[in-house]
Coordinates of N, CA and C and ligand atoms in Angstrom, one line a residue:
X22 N 13.9 0.9 7.9 CA 13.4 -0.4 8.0 C 12.1 -0.4 8.8
X23 N 11.2 -1.2 8.5 CA 9.9 -1.3 9.1 C 9.8 -2.5 10.0
X24 N 9.8 -2.3 11.3 CA 9.7 -3.4 12.3 C 8.3 -3.6 12.8
X25 N 7.4 -2.7 12.4 CA 6.0 -2.8 12.9 C 5.3 -3.9 12.2
X26 N 5.7 -4.2 11.0 CA 5.0 -5.2 10.2 C 5.9 -6.5 10.1
X27 N 5.4 -7.6 10.6 CA 6.1 -8.9 10.5 C 5.5 -9.7 9.4
X28 N 6.4 -10.4 8.8 CA 6.0 -11.4 7.7 C 6.1 -12.8 8.4
X29 N 5.0 -13.5 8.3 CA 4.9 -14.9 9.0 C 4.7 -15.9 7.9
X30 N 5.6 -16.9 7.8 CA 5.4 -17.9 6.8 C 5.1 -19.2 7.5
X31 N 4.0 -19.9 7.1 CA 3.6 -21.1 7.8 C 4.0 -22.3 7.1
X32 N 4.8 -23.2 7.7 CA 5.2 -24.5 7.2 C 5.7 -24.5 5.7
X33 N 6.5 -23.6 5.5 CA 7.1 -23.5 4.1 C 8.0 -24.7 3.9
X34 N 7.8 -25.3 2.7 CA 8.5 -26.6 2.5 C 9.7 -26.5 1.6
X35 N 9.9 -25.3 0.9 CA 11.1 -25.1 0.1 C 12.0 -24.0 0.7
X36 N 13.2 -24.4 1.0 CA 14.1 -23.4 1.6 C 14.3 -22.2 0.6
X37 N 14.3 -22.5 -0.7 CA 14.5 -21.5 -1.7 C 13.5 -20.4 -1.6
X38 N 12.2 -20.8 -1.3 CA 11.2 -19.8 -1.1 C 11.4 -18.9 0.1
X39 N 12.0 -19.5 1.2 CA 12.2 -18.7 2.4 C 13.3 -17.6 2.0
X40 N 14.4 -18.1 1.3 CA 15.4 -17.2 0.9 C 14.9 -16.1 0.0
X41 N 14.0 -16.5 -1.0 CA 13.5 -15.5 -1.9 C 12.5 -14.5 -1.1
X42 N 11.8 -15.0 -0.1 CA 10.9 -14.1 0.6 C 11.8 -13.1 1.4
X43 N 12.9 -13.6 2.0 CA 13.8 -12.7 2.7 C 14.3 -11.6 1.8
X44 N 14.7 -11.9 0.5 CA 15.1 -10.9 -0.4 C 14.0 -10.0 -0.8
X45 N 12.8 -10.5 -1.0 CA 11.6 -9.6 -1.3 C 11.4 -8.6 -0.1
X46 N 11.5 -9.1 1.1 CA 11.3 -8.2 2.3 C 12.4 -7.1 2.3
X47 N 13.6 -7.5 2.1 CA 14.7 -6.5 2.3 C 14.6 -5.4 1.2
X48 N 14.2 -5.8 0.0 CA 14.1 -4.8 -1.1 C 13.0 -3.8 -0.7
X49 N 12.0 -4.2 0.1 CA 10.9 -3.3 0.5 C 11.1 -2.8 1.9
X50 N 12.3 -3.0 2.5 CA 12.6 -2.4 3.8 C 11.8 -3.0 4.9
X51 N 11.6 -4.3 4.8 CA 11.0 -5.1 5.9 C 12.1 -6.0 6.4
X52 N 12.0 -6.3 7.7 CA 13.1 -7.2 8.2 C 12.6 -8.3 9.2
X53 N 11.4 -8.2 9.7 CA 11.0 -9.1 10.7 C 10.3 -10.3 10.1
X54 N 11.1 -11.4 9.9 CA 10.6 -12.6 9.3 C 10.4 -13.7 10.4
X55 N 9.2 -14.2 10.4 CA 8.8 -15.3 11.5 C 8.4 -16.5 10.7
X56 N 8.9 -17.7 11.2 CA 8.7 -18.9 10.5 C 8.0 -19.9 11.4
X57 N 6.9 -20.4 11.0 CA 6.2 -21.4 11.8 C 6.5 -22.8 11.2
X58 N 7.2 -23.6 12.0 CA 7.5 -25.0 11.6 C 8.1 -25.1 10.2
X59 N 9.1 -24.3 9.9 CA 9.6 -24.4 8.5 C 10.4 -25.6 8.2
X60 N 10.7 -25.9 7.0 CA 11.7 -26.9 6.6 C 13.1 -26.4 7.0
X61 N 14.0 -27.3 6.9 CA 15.4 -26.9 7.1 C 15.8 -25.8 6.1
X62 N 16.1 -24.6 6.7 CA 16.1 -23.5 5.7 C 17.4 -22.7 5.6
X63 N 18.3 -23.0 6.6 CA 19.6 -22.2 6.4 C 20.5 -23.0 5.5
X64 N 20.1 -23.1 4.3 CA 20.7 -24.0 3.3 C 21.4 -23.1 2.2
X65 N 22.3 -23.7 1.4 CA 22.9 -23.0 0.4 C 21.9 -22.4 -0.6
X66 N 20.9 -23.2 -0.9 CA 19.9 -22.7 -1.8 C 19.1 -21.4 -1.3
X67 N 18.8 -21.5 0.0 CA 18.1 -20.3 0.6 C 19.0 -19.1 0.6
X68 N 20.3 -19.3 0.9 CA 21.2 -18.2 0.9 C 21.4 -17.6 -0.5
X69 N 21.4 -18.5 -1.5 CA 21.6 -18.1 -2.9 C 20.3 -17.2 -3.3
X70 N 19.2 -17.7 -2.9 CA 17.9 -17.0 -3.3 C 17.8 -15.7 -2.5
X71 N 18.3 -15.7 -1.3 CA 18.3 -14.5 -0.4 C 19.1 -13.4 -1.1
X72 N 20.2 -13.8 -1.8 CA 21.0 -12.9 -2.6 C 21.4 -11.6 -1.9
X73 N 21.9 -11.8 -0.7 CA 22.4 -10.6 0.1 C 21.5 -10.3 1.3
X74 N 20.3 -10.8 1.3 CA 19.4 -10.5 2.4 C 19.7 -11.6 3.5
X75 N 20.9 -12.0 3.7 CA 21.3 -13.0 4.7 C 20.8 -12.7 6.1
X76 N 21.0 -11.5 6.5 CA 20.7 -11.2 7.9 C 19.2 -11.4 8.2
X77 N 18.3 -11.2 7.2 CA 16.9 -11.5 7.5 C 16.7 -13.0 7.7
X78 N 17.5 -13.8 7.0 CA 17.4 -15.3 7.3 C 18.0 -15.6 8.7
X79 N 19.2 -15.0 9.0 CA 19.8 -15.4 10.2 C 19.1 -14.9 11.4
X80 N 18.4 -13.7 11.3 CA 17.7 -13.2 12.4 C 16.2 -13.6 12.4
X81 N 15.8 -14.4 11.5 CA 14.4 -14.8 11.5 C 14.2 -15.7 12.8
X82 N 13.0 -15.7 13.2 CA 12.6 -16.5 14.4 C 11.7 -17.7 14.0
X83 N 11.9 -18.8 14.7 CA 11.1 -20.0 14.4 C 10.1 -20.2 15.5
X84 N 8.9 -20.6 15.2 CA 7.8 -20.8 16.2 C 7.2 -22.2 16.0
X85 N 6.7 -22.7 17.1 CA 6.0 -24.0 17.0 C 4.6 -23.9 16.5
X86 N 4.0 -22.7 16.7 CA 2.6 -22.5 16.3 C 2.4 -21.1 15.8
X87 N 1.4 -21.0 15.0 CA 1.0 -19.7 14.5 C 0.6 -18.7 15.6
X88 N -0.1 -19.3 16.6 CA -0.5 -18.5 17.8 C 0.7 -17.8 18.4
X89 N 1.8 -18.6 18.6 CA 3.0 -18.0 19.2 C 3.6 -16.9 18.3
X90 N 3.6 -17.2 17.0 CA 4.3 -16.3 16.1 C 3.6 -14.9 16.1
X91 N 2.3 -14.9 16.3 CA 1.5 -13.6 16.2 C 1.1 -13.1 17.6
X92 N 1.6 -13.7 18.7 CA 1.1 -13.3 20.0 C 1.3 -11.8 20.3
X93 N 2.4 -11.2 19.9 CA 2.7 -9.8 20.3 C 2.1 -8.8 19.2
X94 N 1.4 -9.3 18.3 CA 0.9 -8.4 17.2 C -0.5 -7.9 17.6
X95 N -0.9 -6.8 17.1 CA -2.2 -6.2 17.4 C -3.2 -6.6 16.2
X96 N -2.7 -6.5 15.0 CA -3.5 -6.8 13.9 C -2.8 -8.0 13.1
X97 N -3.7 -8.9 12.6 CA -3.1 -10.1 11.9 C -4.0 -10.3 10.7
X98 N -3.3 -10.4 9.5 CA -4.0 -10.6 8.3 C -3.5 -11.9 7.7
X99 N -4.4 -12.8 7.3 CA -4.0 -14.0 6.5 C -4.2 -13.8 5.1
X100 N -3.3 -14.4 4.3 CA -3.3 -14.2 2.8 C -3.8 -15.5 2.2
X101 N -4.6 -15.3 1.1 CA -5.0 -16.5 0.4 C -5.3 -16.1 -1.0
X102 N -5.1 -17.1 -1.9 CA -5.3 -16.9 -3.3 C -6.8 -16.8 -3.7
X103 N -7.6 -17.4 -2.8 CA -9.0 -17.4 -3.1 C -9.9 -17.5 -1.9
X104 N -11.1 -17.2 -2.0 CA -12.1 -17.3 -0.9 C -12.5 -18.8 -0.8
X105 N -12.6 -19.4 0.4 CA -12.9 -20.8 0.4 C -14.2 -21.1 0.9
X106 N -14.9 -20.2 1.6 CA -16.2 -20.5 2.1 C -17.0 -19.1 2.1
X107 N -18.3 -19.3 2.2 CA -19.1 -18.1 2.1 C -18.9 -17.1 3.2
X108 N -18.6 -17.5 4.4 CA -18.4 -16.6 5.5 C -17.1 -15.9 5.4
X109 N -16.3 -16.2 4.4 CA -15.0 -15.7 4.3 C -15.0 -14.5 3.4
X110 N -14.7 -13.3 3.9 CA -14.8 -12.1 3.1 C -13.5 -11.5 2.9
X111 N -12.7 -11.9 2.0 CA -11.3 -11.4 1.8 C -11.4 -10.0 1.2
X112 N -10.4 -9.2 1.6 CA -10.3 -7.8 1.1 C -9.2 -7.8 0.1
X113 N -9.3 -6.9 -0.8 CA -8.2 -6.7 -1.8 C -7.0 -6.0 -1.1
X114 N -5.8 -6.4 -1.6 CA -4.6 -5.9 -1.0 C -4.5 -4.4 -0.8
X115 N -4.8 -3.6 -1.9 CA -4.7 -2.2 -1.7 C -5.5 -1.6 -0.5
X116 N -6.7 -2.1 -0.3 CA -7.5 -1.6 0.8 C -6.9 -2.0 2.1
X117 N -6.5 -3.3 2.2 CA -5.9 -3.8 3.5 C -4.6 -3.0 3.8
X118 N -3.8 -2.8 2.8 CA -2.6 -2.1 3.0 C -2.8 -0.7 3.5
X119 N -3.9 -0.1 2.9 CA -4.2 1.3 3.4 C -4.6 1.3 4.9
X120 N -5.4 0.3 5.3 CA -5.8 0.3 6.7 C -4.6 0.0 7.6
X121 N -3.7 -0.9 7.2 CA -2.5 -1.2 8.0 C -1.6 0.1 8.1
X122 N -1.4 0.8 7.0 CA -0.6 1.9 7.1 C -1.2 3.0 7.9
X123 N -2.5 3.2 7.8 CA -3.1 4.3 8.6 C -3.3 3.9 10.1
X124 N -3.5 2.7 10.4 CA -3.6 2.3 11.8 C -2.2 2.3 12.5
X125 N -1.2 1.9 11.8 CA 0.2 1.9 12.3 C 0.3 1.1 13.6
X126 N -0.3 -0.1 13.6 CA -0.2 -1.0 14.8 C 0.8 -2.1 14.5
X127 N 1.3 -2.8 15.5 CA 2.1 -3.9 15.3 C 1.3 -5.0 14.5
X128 N 1.7 -5.4 13.3 CA 0.9 -6.1 12.4 C 1.6 -7.4 11.9
X129 N 0.9 -8.5 11.7 CA 1.5 -9.6 11.1 C 0.7 -9.9 9.8
X130 N 1.5 -10.3 8.8 CA 0.8 -10.8 7.6 C 1.3 -12.2 7.4
X131 N 0.3 -13.1 7.3 CA 0.6 -14.5 7.4 C 0.4 -15.1 6.0
X132 N 1.4 -15.9 5.6 CA 1.4 -16.6 4.3 C 1.4 -18.1 4.5
X133 N 0.7 -18.8 3.6 CA 0.5 -20.2 3.8 C 1.5 -21.1 3.1
X134 N 1.2 -22.4 3.2 CA 2.0 -23.5 2.6 C 2.0 -23.4 1.0
X135 N 3.1 -23.8 0.4 CA 3.1 -23.7 -1.1 C 2.0 -24.5 -1.7
X136 N 1.7 -25.7 -1.1 CA 0.7 -26.6 -1.8 C -0.7 -26.3 -1.3
X137 N -0.8 -26.0 0.0 CA -2.2 -26.0 0.5 C -2.6 -24.7 1.2
X138 N -1.7 -23.7 1.2 CA -2.1 -22.4 1.8 C -2.2 -22.5 3.3
X139 N -3.2 -21.7 3.8 CA -3.4 -21.7 5.2 C -4.7 -22.6 5.5
X140 N -4.7 -23.2 6.7 CA -5.9 -24.0 7.0 C -7.0 -23.0 7.5
X141 N -8.3 -23.5 7.5 CA -9.4 -22.6 8.0 C -9.1 -22.2 9.4
X142 N -8.5 -23.1 10.2 CA -8.3 -22.8 11.6 C -7.2 -21.7 11.7
X143 N -6.2 -21.7 10.9 CA -5.2 -20.7 10.9 C -5.8 -19.4 10.4
X144 N -6.7 -19.4 9.4 CA -7.3 -18.2 8.9 C -8.2 -17.6 10.0
X145 N -8.8 -18.5 10.8 CA -9.7 -18.1 11.9 C -9.0 -17.3 13.0
X146 N -7.7 -17.5 13.1 CA -6.9 -16.7 14.0 C -6.6 -15.3 13.5
X147 N -6.8 -15.1 12.3 CA -6.5 -13.8 11.7 C -7.7 -12.9 11.8
X148 N -7.5 -11.6 12.0 CA -8.7 -10.8 12.1 C -9.0 -10.1 10.8
X149 N -8.2 -10.4 9.8 CA -8.5 -9.9 8.4 C -7.9 -10.8 7.4
X150 N -8.5 -10.9 6.3 CA -8.0 -11.8 5.2 C -7.7 -10.9 4.0
X151 N -6.7 -11.2 3.3 CA -6.4 -10.4 2.1 C -6.1 -11.3 0.9
X152 N -6.5 -10.8 -0.3 CA -6.1 -11.5 -1.5 C -5.4 -10.5 -2.4
X153 N -4.4 -11.0 -3.1 CA -3.8 -10.1 -4.2 C -4.7 -10.3 -5.4
X154 N -5.3 -9.3 -5.9 CA -6.2 -9.5 -7.1 C -5.3 -10.1 -8.2
X155 N -5.9 -11.1 -8.9 CA -5.1 -11.9 -9.9 C -6.1 -12.5 -10.9
X156 N -5.6 -13.2 -11.8 CA -6.4 -13.9 -12.8 C -7.4 -14.9 -12.1
X157 N -8.7 -14.7 -12.2 CA -9.6 -15.5 -11.4 C -9.4 -17.0 -11.7
X158 N -8.9 -17.4 -12.9 CA -8.8 -18.8 -13.1 C -7.3 -19.3 -12.9
X159 N -6.5 -18.4 -12.4 CA -5.1 -18.8 -12.2 C -4.5 -17.8 -11.1
X160 N -5.0 -17.9 -9.9 CA -4.8 -16.8 -8.9 C -3.7 -17.1 -7.9
X161 N -3.1 -18.3 -8.0 CA -2.2 -18.7 -7.0 C -0.7 -18.3 -7.3
X162 N -0.2 -17.3 -6.6 CA 1.2 -16.9 -6.9 C 2.2 -17.7 -6.2
X163 N 3.4 -17.7 -6.6 CA 4.5 -18.3 -5.8 C 4.6 -17.6 -4.5
X164 N 4.9 -18.3 -3.4 CA 4.9 -17.7 -2.1 C 5.7 -16.5 -2.0
X165 N 7.0 -16.5 -2.5 CA 7.9 -15.3 -2.4 C 7.4 -14.2 -3.3
X166 N 6.7 -14.5 -4.4 CA 6.1 -13.5 -5.2 C 5.0 -12.8 -4.5
X167 N 4.2 -13.6 -3.7 CA 3.1 -13.0 -2.9 C 3.7 -12.1 -1.9
X168 N 4.8 -12.5 -1.2 CA 5.5 -11.6 -0.2 C 6.0 -10.4 -0.9
X169 N 6.5 -10.5 -2.1 CA 7.0 -9.3 -2.8 C 5.9 -8.3 -3.0
X170 N 4.8 -8.8 -3.5 CA 3.7 -7.9 -3.9 C 3.1 -7.2 -2.7
X171 N 2.9 -8.0 -1.6 CA 2.3 -7.4 -0.4 C 3.2 -6.4 0.2
X172 N 4.5 -6.7 0.3 CA 5.5 -5.7 0.9 C 5.6 -4.5 0.0
X173 N 5.6 -4.7 -1.3 CA 5.7 -3.6 -2.2 C 4.5 -2.6 -2.0
X174 N 3.3 -3.2 -1.9 CA 2.1 -2.3 -1.7 C 2.2 -1.6 -0.4
X175 N 2.7 -2.3 0.6 CA 2.8 -1.6 1.9 C 3.9 -0.5 1.8
X176 N 5.0 -0.8 1.2 CA 6.0 0.2 1.1 C 5.5 1.4 0.2
X177 N 4.8 1.1 -0.8 CA 4.3 2.1 -1.7 C 3.4 3.1 -0.9
X178 N 2.5 2.5 -0.1 CA 1.6 3.3 0.7 C 2.2 4.0 1.9
X179 N 3.2 3.4 2.5 CA 3.9 4.1 3.6 C 4.9 5.0 3.1
X180 N 5.5 4.6 2.0 CA 6.7 5.3 1.5 C 6.4 6.6 0.9
X181 N 5.1 6.8 0.6 CA 4.7 8.0 -0.2 C 5.2 9.3 0.5
X182 N 4.8 9.4 1.8 CA 5.2 10.6 2.6 C 6.7 10.7 2.7
X183 N 7.4 9.5 2.9 CA 8.8 9.5 3.0 C 9.5 10.0 1.8
X184 N 9.0 9.5 0.6 CA 9.6 9.9 -0.6 C 9.4 11.4 -0.9
X185 N 8.2 11.9 -0.5 CA 7.9 13.4 -0.7 C 8.9 14.2 0.2
X186 N 9.1 13.7 1.4 CA 10.0 14.5 2.3 C 11.4 14.4 1.8
X187 N 11.8 13.2 1.2 CA 13.1 13.0 0.7 C 13.3 14.0 -0.4
X188 N 12.3 14.2 -1.3 CA 12.4 15.2 -2.4 C 12.6 16.6 -1.8
X189 N 11.8 16.9 -0.8 CA 11.9 18.2 -0.1 C 13.2 18.4 0.5
X190 N 13.8 17.3 1.1 CA 15.1 17.5 1.7 C 16.1 17.9 0.7
X191 N 16.0 17.2 -0.5 CA 17.0 17.6 -1.6 C 16.8 19.0 -2.0
X192 N 15.5 19.4 -2.1 CA 15.2 20.7 -2.6 C 15.6 21.8 -1.5
X193 N 15.8 21.3 -0.3 CA 16.3 22.2 0.8 C 15.2 22.7 1.7
X194 N 14.0 22.8 1.2 CA 12.9 23.3 2.1 C 11.6 22.6 1.8
X195 N 10.9 22.2 2.9 CA 9.6 21.5 2.7 C 8.6 22.6 2.3
X196 N 7.9 22.3 1.2 CA 6.9 23.3 0.7 C 5.6 23.0 1.4
X197 N 4.9 24.1 1.9 CA 3.6 23.8 2.6 C 2.5 23.5 1.5
X198 N 1.6 22.6 2.0 CA 0.5 22.4 1.2 C -0.5 23.6 1.2
X199 N -1.3 23.7 0.2 CA -2.2 24.8 0.2 C -3.3 24.6 1.2
X200 N -3.8 25.6 1.8 CA -4.8 25.5 2.8 C -6.2 25.3 2.1
X201 N -7.1 24.8 2.8 CA -8.5 24.6 2.2 C -9.0 25.9 1.6
X202 N -8.8 27.0 2.4 CA -9.2 28.3 2.0 C -8.6 28.7 0.6
X203 N -7.3 28.5 0.5 CA -6.6 28.9 -0.7 C -7.1 28.2 -1.9
X204 N -7.4 26.9 -1.7 CA -7.9 26.1 -2.8 C -9.3 26.5 -3.2
X205 N -10.1 26.8 -2.2 CA -11.5 27.3 -2.5 C -11.4 28.6 -3.3
X206 N -10.5 29.5 -2.9 CA -10.4 30.7 -3.6 C -9.9 30.5 -5.1
X207 N -9.1 29.5 -5.2 CA -8.6 29.1 -6.5 C -9.8 28.7 -7.4
X208 N -10.7 27.8 -6.8 CA -11.9 27.3 -7.6 C -12.8 28.5 -8.0
X209 N -13.0 29.5 -7.0 CA -13.8 30.6 -7.4 C -13.2 31.4 -8.5
X210 N -11.9 31.6 -8.5 CA -11.2 32.3 -9.5 C -11.3 31.6 -10.9
X211 N -11.1 30.2 -10.8 CA -11.2 29.4 -12.0 C -12.5 29.5 -12.6
X212 N -13.6 29.5 -11.8 CA -14.9 29.5 -12.3 C -15.2 30.9 -13.0
X213 N -14.7 32.0 -12.3 CA -14.9 33.3 -12.9 C -14.3 33.4 -14.3
X214 N -13.0 32.9 -14.4 CA -12.3 33.0 -15.7 C -13.0 32.1 -16.7
X215 N -13.4 30.9 -16.2 CA -14.1 30.0 -17.2 C -15.4 30.7 -17.7
X216 N -16.1 31.4 -16.9 CA -17.3 32.1 -17.3 C -17.0 33.3 -18.2
X217 N -16.0 34.1 -17.8 CA -15.6 35.3 -18.6 C -15.1 34.9 -20.0
X218 N -14.4 33.8 -20.1 CA -13.9 33.4 -21.4 C -15.0 32.7 -22.2
X219 N -16.1 32.4 -21.6 CA -17.1 31.6 -22.4 C -16.9 30.1 -22.3
X220 N -15.9 29.7 -21.6 CA -15.6 28.2 -21.5 C -16.7 27.5 -20.8
X221 N -17.2 28.3 -19.8 CA -18.3 27.7 -18.9 C -19.5 28.6 -19.1
X222 N -20.6 27.9 -19.4 CA -21.9 28.6 -19.6 C -22.6 28.5 -18.2
X223 N -22.8 29.7 -17.5 CA -23.4 29.6 -16.2 C -24.8 29.0 -16.2
X224 N -25.5 29.1 -17.4 CA -26.8 28.6 -17.5 C -26.8 27.1 -17.6
X225 N -25.6 26.6 -18.0 CA -25.5 25.1 -18.2 C -24.1 24.7 -17.8
X226 N -23.8 24.8 -16.5 CA -22.5 24.5 -16.0 C -22.0 23.1 -16.1
X227 N -23.0 22.2 -16.3 CA -22.7 20.7 -16.2 C -21.8 20.4 -15.0
X228 N -20.8 19.5 -15.2 CA -20.1 19.1 -14.0 C -18.7 19.7 -14.0
X229 N -18.5 20.8 -14.7 CA -17.1 21.3 -14.9 C -16.4 21.6 -13.5
X230 N -17.1 22.3 -12.6 CA -16.4 22.7 -11.4 C -16.2 21.4 -10.5
X231 N -17.1 20.5 -10.5 CA -16.9 19.3 -9.8 C -15.7 18.5 -10.3
X232 N -15.6 18.5 -11.6 CA -14.4 17.8 -12.2 C -13.1 18.5 -11.9
X233 N -13.1 19.8 -11.8 CA -11.9 20.5 -11.4 C -11.6 20.1 -10.0
X234 N -12.6 20.1 -9.1 CA -12.4 19.7 -7.7 C -11.8 18.3 -7.6
X235 N -12.3 17.4 -8.4 CA -11.8 16.1 -8.3 C -10.4 16.0 -8.8
X236 N -10.1 16.7 -9.8 CA -8.7 16.8 -10.3 C -7.8 17.3 -9.3
X237 N -8.1 18.4 -8.7 CA -7.1 19.0 -7.8 C -7.1 18.3 -6.4
X238 N -8.2 17.7 -6.1 CA -8.2 16.9 -4.8 C -7.3 15.7 -4.9
X239 N -7.0 15.2 -6.1 CA -6.1 14.1 -6.2 C -4.6 14.5 -6.1
X240 N -4.4 15.8 -6.1 CA -3.0 16.3 -6.3 C -2.3 16.7 -5.0
X241 N -2.9 16.8 -3.9 CA -2.2 17.4 -2.7 C -1.5 18.7 -3.1
X242 N -2.2 19.6 -3.6 CA -1.7 20.8 -4.2 C -0.9 21.7 -3.2
X243 N 0.2 22.2 -3.6 CA 1.1 23.0 -2.8 C 0.6 24.5 -2.9
X244 N 0.9 25.3 -1.9 CA 0.6 26.7 -1.9 C 1.2 27.4 -3.1
X245 N 2.4 27.0 -3.4 CA 3.1 27.7 -4.6 C 2.4 27.3 -5.9
X246 N 1.8 26.1 -5.9 CA 1.1 25.7 -7.1 C -0.3 26.4 -7.3
X247 N -0.9 26.7 -6.2 CA -2.1 27.5 -6.2 C -1.8 28.9 -6.8
X248 N -0.6 29.4 -6.3 CA -0.2 30.7 -6.8 C 0.0 30.7 -8.4
X249 N 0.6 29.6 -8.8 CA 0.9 29.5 -10.3 C -0.5 29.5 -11.1
X250 N -1.4 28.7 -10.6 CA -2.7 28.6 -11.3 C -3.4 30.0 -11.2
X251 N -3.4 30.6 -10.1 CA -4.0 31.9 -10.0 C -3.3 33.0 -10.8
X252 N -2.0 32.9 -10.9 CA -1.2 33.9 -11.7 C -1.6 33.7 -13.1
X253 N -1.8 32.5 -13.6 CA -2.2 32.3 -15.0 C -3.6 32.9 -15.2
X254 N -4.5 32.6 -14.3 CA -5.9 33.1 -14.4 C -5.9 34.6 -14.5
X255 N -5.1 35.3 -13.6 CA -5.1 36.7 -13.6 C -4.5 37.2 -15.0
X256 N -3.5 36.5 -15.5 CA -3.0 36.9 -16.8 C -4.1 36.8 -17.9
X257 N -4.8 35.7 -17.8 CA -5.9 35.5 -18.8 C -6.9 36.7 -18.7
X258 N -7.3 37.0 -17.5 CA -8.3 38.1 -17.3 C -7.8 39.4 -17.9
X259 N -6.5 39.7 -17.6 CA -5.9 40.9 -18.2 C -6.0 40.9 -19.7
X260 N -5.7 39.8 -20.3 CA -5.6 39.8 -21.8 C -6.9 39.9 -22.4
X261 N -8.0 39.5 -21.7 CA -9.3 39.6 -22.4 C -10.0 40.9 -22.0
X262 N -9.4 41.7 -21.1 CA -10.1 42.9 -20.6 C -10.1 44.0 -21.7
Ligands
LIG13 N1 -2.9 -23.8 -3.3 C1 -2.8 -22.8 -2.3 C2 -1.9 -21.7 -2.8 C3 -0.7 -21.6 -2.0 S1 0.3 -20.4 -2.6 C4 -4.1 -22.2 -1.9 O1 -5.0 -22.3 -2.7 O2 -4.2 -21.5 -0.9 C5 1.3 -20.0 -1.2 C6 0.9 -18.8 -0.4 O3 1.1 -17.7 -1.2 C7 -0.6 -18.7 0.0 O4 -0.9 -19.5 1.1 C8 -0.7 -17.2 0.2 O5 -0.1 -17.0 1.5 C9 0.2 -16.7 -0.9 N2 -0.6 -16.3 -2.1 C10 -0.5 -16.9 -3.3 N3 -1.3 -16.3 -4.2 C11 -1.9 -15.3 -3.5 C12 -2.9 -14.3 -3.8 N4 -3.4 -14.2 -5.1 N5 -3.4 -13.5 -2.9 C13 -2.9 -13.6 -1.6 N6 -1.9 -14.5 -1.2 C14 -1.5 -15.3 -2.2

């Protein structure tokens, strides 16, 4: 469960949306729900929509003002379906999620009213603004859907390392990533074989090696995987000798 990131809903008017937001949070392993001046929300409808995420509803905290709800947070992001004025420079969710995950500070993500979103004054309290990229002519998501997508993206970006280590734990041993040196040697080897086989013309190399670099740099390549690639390269060299 992630307690560093709080979800703040401002003046939500449908209890069902609060229940659905609680469910969205729990599926993505978030639990700190803060409600600013909500409607009456511990209702049968909210519980039905929470669908088992009851404790997030019962443990949620209610605040009189957004200032109070975010007082203990270091970073605060306001969400909005659209930019409202020229000085307002929203960032796309994936970029914001990346900075939240890498900074790892106590953070609040603030969601607005179903009808009117957040006010300019409320947005001014936030030190970052984020939008979920959507259809430019129909960009307003249901509140709980917005909570689902934001928490999913955060989970996806934080969870990546966790999932990798979970896989490693199943495999029984964590595999070391290849060192910079090992990867450079692999590129040199790759280039040699590419030239020997005539695949790469040294007089006209184009961008082949840059493209290989880009490919492997996306992969967080393991030491054992470098060995596989180099083993194949050695076998190719032997067969053409
Ligand atoms: N008419 C309102 C929309 C409110 S939707 C407006 O224009 O602001 C309710 C809340 O869901 C919004 O305040 C915001 O917190 C969130 N939301 C909806 N769509 C979103 C989007 N595309 N990006 C980010 N947040 C969104």
